[in-house]
PDB file of N, CA and C in Angstrom:
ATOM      1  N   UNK A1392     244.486-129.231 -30.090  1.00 61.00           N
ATOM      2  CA  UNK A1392     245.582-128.833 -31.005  1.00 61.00           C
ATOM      3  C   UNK A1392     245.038-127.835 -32.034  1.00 61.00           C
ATOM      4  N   UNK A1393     244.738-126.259 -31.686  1.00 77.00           N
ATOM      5  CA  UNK A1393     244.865-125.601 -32.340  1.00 77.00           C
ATOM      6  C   UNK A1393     245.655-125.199 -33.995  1.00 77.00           C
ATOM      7  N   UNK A1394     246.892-125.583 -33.499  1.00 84.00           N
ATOM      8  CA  UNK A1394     247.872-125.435 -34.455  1.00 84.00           C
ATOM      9  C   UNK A1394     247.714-126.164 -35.505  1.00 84.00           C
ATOM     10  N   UNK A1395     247.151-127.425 -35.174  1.00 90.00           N
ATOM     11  CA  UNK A1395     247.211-128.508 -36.315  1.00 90.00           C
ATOM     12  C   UNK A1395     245.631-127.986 -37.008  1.00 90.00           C
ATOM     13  N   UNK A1396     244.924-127.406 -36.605  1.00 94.00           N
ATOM     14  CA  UNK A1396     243.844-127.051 -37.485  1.00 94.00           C
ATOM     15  C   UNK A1396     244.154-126.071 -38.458  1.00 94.00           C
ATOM     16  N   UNK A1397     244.871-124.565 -37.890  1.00 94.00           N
ATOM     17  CA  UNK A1397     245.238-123.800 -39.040  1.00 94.00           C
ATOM     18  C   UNK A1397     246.177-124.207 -39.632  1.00 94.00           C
ATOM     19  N   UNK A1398     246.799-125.402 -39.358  1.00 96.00           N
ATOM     20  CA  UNK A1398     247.817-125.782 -40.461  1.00 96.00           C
ATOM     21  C   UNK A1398     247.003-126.766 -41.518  1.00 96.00           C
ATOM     22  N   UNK A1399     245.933-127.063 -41.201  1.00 96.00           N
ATOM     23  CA  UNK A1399     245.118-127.935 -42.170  1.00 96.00           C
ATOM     24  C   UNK A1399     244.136-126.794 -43.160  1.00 96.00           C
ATOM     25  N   UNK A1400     243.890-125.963 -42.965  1.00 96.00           N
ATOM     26  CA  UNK A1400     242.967-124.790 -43.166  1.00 96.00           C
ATOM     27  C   UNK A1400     243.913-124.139 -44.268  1.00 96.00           C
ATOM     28  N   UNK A1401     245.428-124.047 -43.990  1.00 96.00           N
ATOM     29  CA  UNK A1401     246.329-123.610 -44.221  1.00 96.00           C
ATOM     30  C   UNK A1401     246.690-124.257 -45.831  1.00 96.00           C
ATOM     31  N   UNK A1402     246.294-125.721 -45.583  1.00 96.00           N
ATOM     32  CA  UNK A1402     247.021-126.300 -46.609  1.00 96.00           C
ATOM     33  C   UNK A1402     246.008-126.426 -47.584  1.00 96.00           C
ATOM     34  N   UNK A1403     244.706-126.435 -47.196  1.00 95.00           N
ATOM     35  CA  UNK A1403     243.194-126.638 -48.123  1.00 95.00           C
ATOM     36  C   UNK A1403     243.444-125.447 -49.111  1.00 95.00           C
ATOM     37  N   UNK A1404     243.579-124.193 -48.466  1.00 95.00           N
ATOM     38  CA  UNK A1404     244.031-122.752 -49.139  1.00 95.00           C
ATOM     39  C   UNK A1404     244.524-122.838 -50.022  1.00 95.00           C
ATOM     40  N   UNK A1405     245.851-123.773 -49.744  1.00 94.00           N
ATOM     41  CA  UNK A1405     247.009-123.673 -50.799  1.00 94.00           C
ATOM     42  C   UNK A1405     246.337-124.543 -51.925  1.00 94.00           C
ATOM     43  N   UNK A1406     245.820-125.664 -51.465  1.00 92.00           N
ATOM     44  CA  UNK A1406     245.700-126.572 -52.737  1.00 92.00           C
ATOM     45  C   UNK A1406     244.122-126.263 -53.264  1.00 92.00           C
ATOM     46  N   UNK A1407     243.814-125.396 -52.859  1.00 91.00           N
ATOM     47  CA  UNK A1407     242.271-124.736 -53.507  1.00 91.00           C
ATOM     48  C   UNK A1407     243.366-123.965 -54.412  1.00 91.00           C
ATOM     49  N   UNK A1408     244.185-123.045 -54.241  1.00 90.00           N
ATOM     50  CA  UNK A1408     244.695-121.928 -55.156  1.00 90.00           C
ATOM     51  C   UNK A1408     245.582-123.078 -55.979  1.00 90.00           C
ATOM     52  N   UNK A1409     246.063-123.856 -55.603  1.00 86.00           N
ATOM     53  CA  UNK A1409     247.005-124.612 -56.837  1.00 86.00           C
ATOM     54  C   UNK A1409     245.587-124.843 -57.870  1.00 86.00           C
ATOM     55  N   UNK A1410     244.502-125.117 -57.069  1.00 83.00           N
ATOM     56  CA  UNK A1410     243.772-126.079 -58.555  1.00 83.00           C
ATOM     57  C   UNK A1410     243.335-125.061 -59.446  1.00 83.00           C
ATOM     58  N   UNK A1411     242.920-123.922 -58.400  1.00 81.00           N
ATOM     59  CA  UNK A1411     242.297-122.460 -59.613  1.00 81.00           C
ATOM     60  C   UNK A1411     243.359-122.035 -60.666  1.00 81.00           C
ATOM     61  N   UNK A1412     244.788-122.180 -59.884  1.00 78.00           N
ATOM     62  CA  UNK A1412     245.882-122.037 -61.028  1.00 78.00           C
ATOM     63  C   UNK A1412     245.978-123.133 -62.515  1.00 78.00           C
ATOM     64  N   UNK A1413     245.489-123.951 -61.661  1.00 75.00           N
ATOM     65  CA  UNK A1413     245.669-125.197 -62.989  1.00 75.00           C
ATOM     66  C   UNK A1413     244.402-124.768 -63.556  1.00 75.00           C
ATOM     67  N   UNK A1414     243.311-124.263 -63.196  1.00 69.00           N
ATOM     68  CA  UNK A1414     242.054-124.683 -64.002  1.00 69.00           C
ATOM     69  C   UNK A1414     242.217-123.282 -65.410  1.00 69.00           C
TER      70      UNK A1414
END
């Protein structure tokens, strides 16, 4: 399952950039 990896890769991204936003 390809898909389910860049959708995990996908979501690390997002919540790496949410925390730099909060920091």
């Amino acid at each position: 399952m390809e898909e389910n990896r860049a959708e995990r890769r996908r979501q690390e991204k997002e919540a790496a950039k949410k925390v730099k936003a909060c920091t």
